[in-house]
Short mmCIF file of C-alpha atoms and ligand atoms in Angstrom, two decimals:
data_model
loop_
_atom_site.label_atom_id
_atom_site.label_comp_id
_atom_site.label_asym_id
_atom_site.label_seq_id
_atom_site.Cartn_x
_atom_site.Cartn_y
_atom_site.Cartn_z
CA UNK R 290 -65.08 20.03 -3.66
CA UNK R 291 -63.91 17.83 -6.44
CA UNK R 292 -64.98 15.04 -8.11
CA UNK R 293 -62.93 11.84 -7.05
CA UNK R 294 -63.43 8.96 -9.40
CA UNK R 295 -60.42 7.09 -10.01
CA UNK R 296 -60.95 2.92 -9.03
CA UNK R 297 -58.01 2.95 -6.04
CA UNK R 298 -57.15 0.02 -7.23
CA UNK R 299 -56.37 0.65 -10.77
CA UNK R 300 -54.13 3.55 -9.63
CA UNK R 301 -51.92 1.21 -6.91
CA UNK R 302 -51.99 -1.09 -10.22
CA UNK R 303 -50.77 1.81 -12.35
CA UNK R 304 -48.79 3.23 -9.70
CA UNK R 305 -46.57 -0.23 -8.91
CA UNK R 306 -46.41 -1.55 -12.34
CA UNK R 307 -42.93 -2.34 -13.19
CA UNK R 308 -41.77 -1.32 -9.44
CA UNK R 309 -38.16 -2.69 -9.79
CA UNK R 310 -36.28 -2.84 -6.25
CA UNK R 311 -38.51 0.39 -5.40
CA UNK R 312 -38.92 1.00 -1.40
CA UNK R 313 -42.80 0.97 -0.63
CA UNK R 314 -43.85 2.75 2.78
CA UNK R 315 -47.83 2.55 3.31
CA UNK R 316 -49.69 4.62 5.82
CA UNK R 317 -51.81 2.85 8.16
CA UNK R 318 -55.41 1.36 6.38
CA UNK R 319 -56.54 1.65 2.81
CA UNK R 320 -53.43 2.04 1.21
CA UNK R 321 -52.20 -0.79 3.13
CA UNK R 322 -54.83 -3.04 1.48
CA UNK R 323 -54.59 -1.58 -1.86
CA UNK R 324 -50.63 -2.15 -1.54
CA UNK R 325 -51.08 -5.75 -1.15
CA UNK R 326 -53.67 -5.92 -3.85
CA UNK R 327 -51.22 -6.37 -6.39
CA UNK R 328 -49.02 -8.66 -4.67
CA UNK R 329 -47.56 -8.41 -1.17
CA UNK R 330 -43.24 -7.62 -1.62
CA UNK R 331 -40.42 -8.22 0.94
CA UNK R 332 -39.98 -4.06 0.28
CA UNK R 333 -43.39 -3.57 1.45
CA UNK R 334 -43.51 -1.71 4.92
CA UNK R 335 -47.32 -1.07 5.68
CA UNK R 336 -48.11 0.84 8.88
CA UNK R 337 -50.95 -0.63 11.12
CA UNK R 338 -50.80 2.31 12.96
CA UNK R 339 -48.55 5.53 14.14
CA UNK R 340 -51.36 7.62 12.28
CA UNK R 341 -49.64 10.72 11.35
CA UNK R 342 -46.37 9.20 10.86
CA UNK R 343 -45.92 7.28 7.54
CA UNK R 344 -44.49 10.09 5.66
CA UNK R 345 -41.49 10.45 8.38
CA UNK R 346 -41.34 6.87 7.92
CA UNK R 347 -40.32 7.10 4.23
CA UNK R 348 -38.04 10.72 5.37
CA UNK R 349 -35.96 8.25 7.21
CA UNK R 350 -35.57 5.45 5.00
CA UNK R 351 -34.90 8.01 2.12
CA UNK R 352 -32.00 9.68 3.57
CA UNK R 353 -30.72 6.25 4.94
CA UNK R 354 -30.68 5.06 1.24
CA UNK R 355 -29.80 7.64 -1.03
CA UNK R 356 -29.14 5.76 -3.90
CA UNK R 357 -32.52 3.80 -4.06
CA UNK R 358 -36.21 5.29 -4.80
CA UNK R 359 -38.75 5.25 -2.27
CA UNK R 360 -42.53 5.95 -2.53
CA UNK R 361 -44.82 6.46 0.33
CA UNK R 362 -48.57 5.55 -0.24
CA UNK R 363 -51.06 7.02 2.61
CA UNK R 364 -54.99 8.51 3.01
CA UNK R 365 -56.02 11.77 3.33
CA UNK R 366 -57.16 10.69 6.57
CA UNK R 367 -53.46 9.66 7.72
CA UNK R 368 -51.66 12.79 5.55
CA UNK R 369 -53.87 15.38 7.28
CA UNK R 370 -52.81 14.19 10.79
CA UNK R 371 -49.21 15.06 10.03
CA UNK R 372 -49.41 18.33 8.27
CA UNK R 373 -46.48 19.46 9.81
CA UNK R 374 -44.18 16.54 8.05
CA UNK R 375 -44.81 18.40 4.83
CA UNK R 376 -43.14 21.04 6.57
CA UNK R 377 -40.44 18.74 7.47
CA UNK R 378 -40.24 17.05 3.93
CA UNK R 379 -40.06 19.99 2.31
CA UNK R 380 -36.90 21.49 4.26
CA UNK R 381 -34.59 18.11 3.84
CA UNK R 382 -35.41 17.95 -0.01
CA UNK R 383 -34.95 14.34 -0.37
CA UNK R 384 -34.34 13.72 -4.43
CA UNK R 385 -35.19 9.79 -3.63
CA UNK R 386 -38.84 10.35 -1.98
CA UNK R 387 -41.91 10.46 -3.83
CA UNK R 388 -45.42 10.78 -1.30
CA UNK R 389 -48.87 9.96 -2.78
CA UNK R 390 -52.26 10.48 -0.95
CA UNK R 391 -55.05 8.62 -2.22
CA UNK R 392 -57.98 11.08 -1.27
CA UNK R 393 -61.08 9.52 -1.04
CA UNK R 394 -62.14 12.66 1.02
CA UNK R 395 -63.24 9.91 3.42
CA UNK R 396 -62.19 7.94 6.34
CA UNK R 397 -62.45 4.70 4.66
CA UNK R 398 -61.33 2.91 7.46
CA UNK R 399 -63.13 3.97 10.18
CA UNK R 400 -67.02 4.28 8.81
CA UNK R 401 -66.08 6.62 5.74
CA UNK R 402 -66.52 9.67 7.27
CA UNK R 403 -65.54 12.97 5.09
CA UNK R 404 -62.00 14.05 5.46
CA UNK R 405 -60.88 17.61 5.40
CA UNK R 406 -59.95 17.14 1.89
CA UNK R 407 -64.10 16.67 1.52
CA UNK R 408 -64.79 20.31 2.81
CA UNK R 409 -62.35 22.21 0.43
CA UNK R 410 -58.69 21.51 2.28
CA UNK R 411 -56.28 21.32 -0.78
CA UNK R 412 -53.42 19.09 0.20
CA UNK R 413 -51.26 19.56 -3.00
CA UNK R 414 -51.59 23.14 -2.28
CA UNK R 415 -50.42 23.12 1.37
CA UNK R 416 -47.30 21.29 0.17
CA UNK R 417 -46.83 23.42 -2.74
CA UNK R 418 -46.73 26.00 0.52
CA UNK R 419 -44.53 24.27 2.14
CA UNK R 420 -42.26 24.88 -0.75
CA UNK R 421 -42.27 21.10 -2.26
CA UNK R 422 -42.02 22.40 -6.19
CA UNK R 423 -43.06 18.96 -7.87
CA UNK R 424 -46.91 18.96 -5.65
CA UNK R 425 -49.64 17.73 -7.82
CA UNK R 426 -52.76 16.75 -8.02
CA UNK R 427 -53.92 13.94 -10.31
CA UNK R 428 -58.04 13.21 -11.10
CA UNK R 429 -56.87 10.84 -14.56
CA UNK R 430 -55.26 7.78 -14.87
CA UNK R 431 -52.74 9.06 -17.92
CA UNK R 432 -51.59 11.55 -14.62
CA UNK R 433 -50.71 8.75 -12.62
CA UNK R 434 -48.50 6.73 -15.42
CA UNK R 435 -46.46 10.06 -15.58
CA UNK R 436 -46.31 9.90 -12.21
CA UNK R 437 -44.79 6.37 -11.85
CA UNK R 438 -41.84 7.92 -14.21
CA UNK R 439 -41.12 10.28 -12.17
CA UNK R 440 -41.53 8.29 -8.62
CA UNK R 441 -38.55 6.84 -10.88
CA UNK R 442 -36.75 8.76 -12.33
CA UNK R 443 -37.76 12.69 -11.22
CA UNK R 444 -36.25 15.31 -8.77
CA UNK R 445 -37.65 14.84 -5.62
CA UNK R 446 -39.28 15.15 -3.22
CA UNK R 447 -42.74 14.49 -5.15
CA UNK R 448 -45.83 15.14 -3.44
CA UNK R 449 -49.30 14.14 -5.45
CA UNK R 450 -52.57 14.10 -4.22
CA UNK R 451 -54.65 11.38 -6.72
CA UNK R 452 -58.41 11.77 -6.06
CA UNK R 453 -59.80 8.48 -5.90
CA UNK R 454 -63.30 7.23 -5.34
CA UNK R 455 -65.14 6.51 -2.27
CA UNK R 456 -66.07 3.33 -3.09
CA UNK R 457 -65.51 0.61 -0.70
CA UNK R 458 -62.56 -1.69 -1.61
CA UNK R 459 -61.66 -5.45 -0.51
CA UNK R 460 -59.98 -5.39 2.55
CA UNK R 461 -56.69 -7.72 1.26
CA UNK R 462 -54.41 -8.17 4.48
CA UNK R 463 -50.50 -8.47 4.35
CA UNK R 464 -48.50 -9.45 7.45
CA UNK R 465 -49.68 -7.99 10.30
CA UNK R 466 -47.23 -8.77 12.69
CA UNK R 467 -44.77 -5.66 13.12
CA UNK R 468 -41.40 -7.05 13.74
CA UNK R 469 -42.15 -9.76 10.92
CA UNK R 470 -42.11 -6.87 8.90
CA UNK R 471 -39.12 -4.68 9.91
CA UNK R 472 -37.16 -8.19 9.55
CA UNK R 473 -38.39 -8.77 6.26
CA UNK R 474 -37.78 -5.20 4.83
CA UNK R 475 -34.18 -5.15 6.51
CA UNK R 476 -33.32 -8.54 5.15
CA UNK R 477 -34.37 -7.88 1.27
CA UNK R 478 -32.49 -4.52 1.73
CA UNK R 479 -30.05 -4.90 3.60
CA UNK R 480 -28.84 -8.60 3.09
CA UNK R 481 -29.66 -8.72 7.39
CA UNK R 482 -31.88 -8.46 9.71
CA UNK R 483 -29.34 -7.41 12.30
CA UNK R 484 -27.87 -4.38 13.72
CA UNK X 254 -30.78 32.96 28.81
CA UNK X 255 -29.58 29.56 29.93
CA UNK X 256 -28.38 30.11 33.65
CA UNK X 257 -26.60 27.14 35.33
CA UNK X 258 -28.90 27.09 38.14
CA UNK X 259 -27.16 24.42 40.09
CA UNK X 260 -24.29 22.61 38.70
CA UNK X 261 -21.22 24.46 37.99
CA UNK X 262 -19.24 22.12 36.00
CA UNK X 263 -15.87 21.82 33.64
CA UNK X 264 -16.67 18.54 32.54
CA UNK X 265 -18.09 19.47 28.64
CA UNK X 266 -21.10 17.05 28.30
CA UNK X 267 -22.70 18.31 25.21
CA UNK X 268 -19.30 17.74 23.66
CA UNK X 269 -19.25 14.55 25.31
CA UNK X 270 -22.63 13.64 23.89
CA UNK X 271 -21.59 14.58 20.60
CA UNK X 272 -18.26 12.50 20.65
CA UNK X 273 -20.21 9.63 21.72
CA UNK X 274 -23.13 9.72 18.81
CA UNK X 275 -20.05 10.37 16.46
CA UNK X 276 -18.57 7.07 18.16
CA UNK X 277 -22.09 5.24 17.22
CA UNK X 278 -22.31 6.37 13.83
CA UNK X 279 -25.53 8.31 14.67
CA UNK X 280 -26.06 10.03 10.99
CA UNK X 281 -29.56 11.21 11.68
CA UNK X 282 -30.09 13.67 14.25
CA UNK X 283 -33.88 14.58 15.05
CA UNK X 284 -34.80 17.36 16.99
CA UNK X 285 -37.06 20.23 18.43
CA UNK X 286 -34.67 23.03 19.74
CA UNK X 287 -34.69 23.25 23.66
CA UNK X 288 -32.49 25.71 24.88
CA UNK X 289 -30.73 22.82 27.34
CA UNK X 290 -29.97 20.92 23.36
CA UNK X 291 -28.03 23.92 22.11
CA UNK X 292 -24.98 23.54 21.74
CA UNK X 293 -25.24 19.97 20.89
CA UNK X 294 -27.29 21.08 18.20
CA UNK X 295 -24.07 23.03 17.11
CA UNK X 296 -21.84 20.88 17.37
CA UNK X 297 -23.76 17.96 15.37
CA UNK X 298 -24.45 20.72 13.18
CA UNK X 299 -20.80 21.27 12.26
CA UNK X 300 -19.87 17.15 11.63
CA UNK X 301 -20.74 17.03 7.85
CA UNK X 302 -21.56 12.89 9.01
CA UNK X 303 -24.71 14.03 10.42
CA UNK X 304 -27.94 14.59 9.18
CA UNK X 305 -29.59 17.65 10.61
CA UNK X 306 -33.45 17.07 10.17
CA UNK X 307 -35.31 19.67 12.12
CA UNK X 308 -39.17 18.77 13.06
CA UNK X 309 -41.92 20.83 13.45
CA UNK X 310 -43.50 17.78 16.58
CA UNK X 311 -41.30 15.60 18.37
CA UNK X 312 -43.79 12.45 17.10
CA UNK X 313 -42.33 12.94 13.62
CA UNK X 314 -38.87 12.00 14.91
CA UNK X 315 -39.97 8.90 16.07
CA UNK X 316 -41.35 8.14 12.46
CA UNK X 317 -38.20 9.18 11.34
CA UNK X 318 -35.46 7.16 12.98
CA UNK X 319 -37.84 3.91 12.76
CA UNK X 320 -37.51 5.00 8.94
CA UNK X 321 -33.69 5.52 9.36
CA UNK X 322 -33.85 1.88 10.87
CA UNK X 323 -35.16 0.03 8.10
CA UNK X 324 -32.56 2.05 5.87
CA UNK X 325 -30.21 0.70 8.06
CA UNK X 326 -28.65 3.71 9.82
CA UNK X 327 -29.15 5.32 12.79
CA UNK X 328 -30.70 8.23 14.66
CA UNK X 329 -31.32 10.12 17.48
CA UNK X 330 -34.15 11.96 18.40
CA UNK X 331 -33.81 15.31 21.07
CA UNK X 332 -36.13 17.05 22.67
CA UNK X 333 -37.33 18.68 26.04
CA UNK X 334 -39.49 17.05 28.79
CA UNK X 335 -42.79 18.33 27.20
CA UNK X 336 -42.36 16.54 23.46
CA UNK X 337 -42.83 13.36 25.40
CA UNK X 338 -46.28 14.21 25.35
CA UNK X 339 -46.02 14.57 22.04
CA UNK X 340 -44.80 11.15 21.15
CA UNK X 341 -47.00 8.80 22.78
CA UNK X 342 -48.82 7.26 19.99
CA UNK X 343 -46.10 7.09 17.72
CA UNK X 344 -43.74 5.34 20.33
CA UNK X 345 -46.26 2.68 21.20
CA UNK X 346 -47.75 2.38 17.75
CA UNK X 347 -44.48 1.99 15.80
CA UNK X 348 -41.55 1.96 18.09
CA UNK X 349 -42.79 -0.83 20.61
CA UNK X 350 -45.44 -2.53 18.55
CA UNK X 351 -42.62 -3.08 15.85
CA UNK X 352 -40.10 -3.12 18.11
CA UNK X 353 -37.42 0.02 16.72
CA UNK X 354 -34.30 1.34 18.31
CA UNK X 355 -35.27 4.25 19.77
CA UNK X 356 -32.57 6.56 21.64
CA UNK X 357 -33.75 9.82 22.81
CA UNK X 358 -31.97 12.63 24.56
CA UNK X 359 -34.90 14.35 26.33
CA UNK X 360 -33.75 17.66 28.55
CA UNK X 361 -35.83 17.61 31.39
CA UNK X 362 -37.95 21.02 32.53
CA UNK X 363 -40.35 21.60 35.45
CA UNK X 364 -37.82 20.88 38.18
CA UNK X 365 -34.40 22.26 39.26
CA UNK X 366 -35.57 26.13 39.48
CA UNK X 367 -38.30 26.08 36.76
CA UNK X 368 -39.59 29.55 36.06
CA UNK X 369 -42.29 28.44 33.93
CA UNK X 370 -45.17 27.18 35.79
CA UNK X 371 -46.46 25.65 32.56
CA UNK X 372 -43.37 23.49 32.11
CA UNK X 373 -43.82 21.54 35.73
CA UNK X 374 -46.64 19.14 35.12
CA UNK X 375 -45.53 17.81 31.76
CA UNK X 376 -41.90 17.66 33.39
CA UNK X 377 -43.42 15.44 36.47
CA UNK X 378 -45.25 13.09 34.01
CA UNK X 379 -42.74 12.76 31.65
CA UNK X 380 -40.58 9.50 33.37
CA UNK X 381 -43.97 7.58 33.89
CA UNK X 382 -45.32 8.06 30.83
CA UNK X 383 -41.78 6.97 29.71
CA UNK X 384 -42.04 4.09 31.63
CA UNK X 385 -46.26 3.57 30.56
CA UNK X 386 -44.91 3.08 27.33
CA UNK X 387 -41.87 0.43 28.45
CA UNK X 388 -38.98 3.11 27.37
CA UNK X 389 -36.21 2.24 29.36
CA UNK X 390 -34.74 5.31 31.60
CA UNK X 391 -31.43 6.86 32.53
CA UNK X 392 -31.64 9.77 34.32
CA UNK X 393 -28.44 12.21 34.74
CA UNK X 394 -27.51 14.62 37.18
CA UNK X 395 -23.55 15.14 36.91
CA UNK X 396 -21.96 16.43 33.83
CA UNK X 397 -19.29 13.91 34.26
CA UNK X 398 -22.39 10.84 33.89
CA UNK X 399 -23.61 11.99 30.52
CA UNK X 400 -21.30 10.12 28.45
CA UNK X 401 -21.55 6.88 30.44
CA UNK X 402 -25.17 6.94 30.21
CA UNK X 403 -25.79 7.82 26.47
CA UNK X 404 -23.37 5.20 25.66
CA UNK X 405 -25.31 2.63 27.67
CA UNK X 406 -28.64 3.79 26.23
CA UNK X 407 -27.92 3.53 23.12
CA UNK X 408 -25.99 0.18 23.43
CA UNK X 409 -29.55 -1.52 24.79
CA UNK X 410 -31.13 1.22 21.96
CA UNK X 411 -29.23 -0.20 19.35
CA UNK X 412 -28.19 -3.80 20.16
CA UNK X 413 -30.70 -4.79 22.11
CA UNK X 414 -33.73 -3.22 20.34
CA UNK X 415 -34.82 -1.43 23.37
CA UNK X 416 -36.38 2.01 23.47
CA UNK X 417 -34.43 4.02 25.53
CA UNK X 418 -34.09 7.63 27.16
CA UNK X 419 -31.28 9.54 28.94
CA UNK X 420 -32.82 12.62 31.11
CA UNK X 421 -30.89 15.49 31.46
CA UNK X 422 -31.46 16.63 34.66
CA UNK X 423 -32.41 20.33 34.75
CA UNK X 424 -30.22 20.83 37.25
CA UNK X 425 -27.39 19.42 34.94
CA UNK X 426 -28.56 21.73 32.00
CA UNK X 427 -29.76 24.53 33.77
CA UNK X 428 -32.65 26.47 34.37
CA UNK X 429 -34.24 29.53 32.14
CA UNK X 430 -34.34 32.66 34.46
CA UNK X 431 -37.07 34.92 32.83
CA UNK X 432 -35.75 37.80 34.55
CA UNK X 433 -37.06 37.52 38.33
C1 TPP F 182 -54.26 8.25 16.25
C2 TPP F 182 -55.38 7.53 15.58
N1 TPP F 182 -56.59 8.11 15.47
C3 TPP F 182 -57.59 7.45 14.85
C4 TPP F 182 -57.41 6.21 14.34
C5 TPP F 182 -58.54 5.48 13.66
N2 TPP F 182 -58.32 5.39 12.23
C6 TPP F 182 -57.80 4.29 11.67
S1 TPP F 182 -57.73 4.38 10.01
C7 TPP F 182 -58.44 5.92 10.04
C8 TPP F 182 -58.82 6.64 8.78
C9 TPP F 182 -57.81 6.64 7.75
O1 TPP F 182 -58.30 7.43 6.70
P1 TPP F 182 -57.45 7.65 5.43
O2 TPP F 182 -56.04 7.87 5.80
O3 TPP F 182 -58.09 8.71 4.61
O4 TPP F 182 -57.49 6.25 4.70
P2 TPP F 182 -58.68 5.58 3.83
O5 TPP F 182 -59.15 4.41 4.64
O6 TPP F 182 -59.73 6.59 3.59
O7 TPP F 182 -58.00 5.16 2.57
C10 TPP F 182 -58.68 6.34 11.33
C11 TPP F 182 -59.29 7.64 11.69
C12 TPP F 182 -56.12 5.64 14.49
N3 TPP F 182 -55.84 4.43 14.02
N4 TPP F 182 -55.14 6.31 15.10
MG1 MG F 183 -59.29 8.56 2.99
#
């Protein structure tokens, strides 16, 4: 068990500073919030739910876009329900996607409940298994400003665990209704909504 | 390993189905293996326009062509009767509360001359938890159907932003002998 001390919200501010045209993917909850935190974007595509799912989410939009960066944000919580996409991530080797897990080793959402990640699972490791070469983990906020080059600029795919703390953040809501969303993101990237 | 059961047919649907996606400009092709997908799985395979992305749960495939969606390409997502268990969440939580595309080609088990015990009950639930989740159904029995009805599907899939699934019929694809 490690300590997690990093303010979750002055890594997303790290993380996002300077973002360009980046694509931002957010797994259902916290990292929705923290996402928005800084500023809610037209490029923003927060999950309210499909737990399990948001690092597909970014898979797809990756290989759909090749010649743009995209960066999911998730839990623990929401990572460790989809083990099996790092797996999946790992065998398309997708030089666009970056994934970061903010590990609280909690369940923020849902009563804060410790994660896997609390009782020794080492996420950066089971990536690293999965044979994603660039699989951190980051306890220091110099880490994550080298990170945010490389979400940039480095070979992906990037997988980095940032231990954050368990403190309780302000719950700042972005638009929660789902095709709103989809339209938005599709019109800011793709000039139309439509088919 | 993959007896025709029932049909015998000329008509060559996988190729069909393949031609058709091709048609679409399908460029992401989702999948857990059934035995019913293989040679589709070849032959999508072998068109350098498609992107092959093996998963290790039919759920992530749902993820992923919602993804592919906001990219602004397409995909398809294959699997056998029983990964429609394995979607649920994921196709109400993202594909209908977001309204996605969603075509999948689903090869059904637990029917025509299913060996596998095991296989039958997921095989019976699988078109009402289809239609539970307000995926739109086309089910096929004929080789010479399958091209008509993937092109419909994924004409309401794709213009109409309607979830959608063709059924291959197991007597269509055939049924697994296990040497009785
Ligand atoms: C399939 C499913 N199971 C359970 C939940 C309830 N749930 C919502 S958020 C959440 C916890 C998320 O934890 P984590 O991803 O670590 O995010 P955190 O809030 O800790 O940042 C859970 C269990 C859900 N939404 N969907
Ligand atoms: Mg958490």
């Amino acid at each position: 068990m490690s300590a997690a001390t990093l303010d979750r919200r002055a890594v997303i501010a790290e993380l996002l500073e300077r973002r360009g045209d980046l694509l931002l993917v957010c797994g259902l909850g916290g990292t929705v919030w923290d996402a928005t935190s800084v500023g809610d974007h037209d490029l923003n595509f927060g999950l309210w739910g499909g737990m399990g799912t948001a690092t597909m989410v970014g898979l797809g939009l990756a290989l759909a876009q090749p010649e743009r960066r995209v960066l999911v944000v998730t839990g623990d919580g929401e990572m460790l329900m989809g083990l099996g996409t790092l797996a999946t991530l790992a065998v398309q080797r997708p030089p666009n996607l970056a994934v970061v897990v903010f590990d609280n080793e909690r369940y923020g959402e849902t009563g804060m409940q410790t994660t896997h990640t609390g009782l020794g699972v080492d996420l950066a490791a089971m990536a690293s298994g999965a044979g994603i070469v660039d699989a951190t983990t980051i306890r220091e906020l110099g880490g994550v400003a080298a990170l945010r080059d490389r979400v940039h600029d480095g070979a992906g795919p990037i997988f980095s665990v940032i231990k954050v703390s368990a403190d309780r953040a302000e719950m700042v809501l972005p638009v929660r209704d789902g095709p709103l969303l989809k339209h938005r993101f599709r019109t800011a990237l793709l000039g139309s909504p439509g088919a | 390993m993959n007896d025709a059961a029932g049909a015998t047919q000329s008509v060559d649907w996988p190729g069909d189905i393949h031609r058709t996606l091709a048609a679409l400009d399908v460029r992401q092709i989702a999948y857990v293996p059934d035995a019913g997908h293989q040679r589709l799985i070849e032959l999508c395979q072998a068109d350098n326009a498609m992107r092959m992305v093996p998963l290790t749960s039919e759920e992530e495939g749902v993820g992923l062509v919602a993804g592919a969606w906001l990219g602004g390409e397409r995909g398809v997502l294959m699997m056998q009767s029983s990964g429609v268990g394995n979607c649920v969440n994921a196709i109400a939580s993202i594909t209908r509360a977001c309204q996605f595309p969603l075509l999948m080609l689903i090869t059904m088990r637990g029917e025509w001359g299913e060996g596998n015990p095991w296989q039958v009950p997921m095989g019976r639930a699988t078109p009402e938890v289809l239609d539970t989740l307000g995926v739109q159904i086309a089910r096929v029995d004929r080789a010479e159907d399958v091209a008509g009805a993937v092109a419909a599907m994924a004409a309401l899939a794709f213009k109409s932003t309607t979830p959608c699934a063709v059924l291959l019929s197991q007597r269509l694809v055939g049924a697994k002998s296990f040497q009785d």
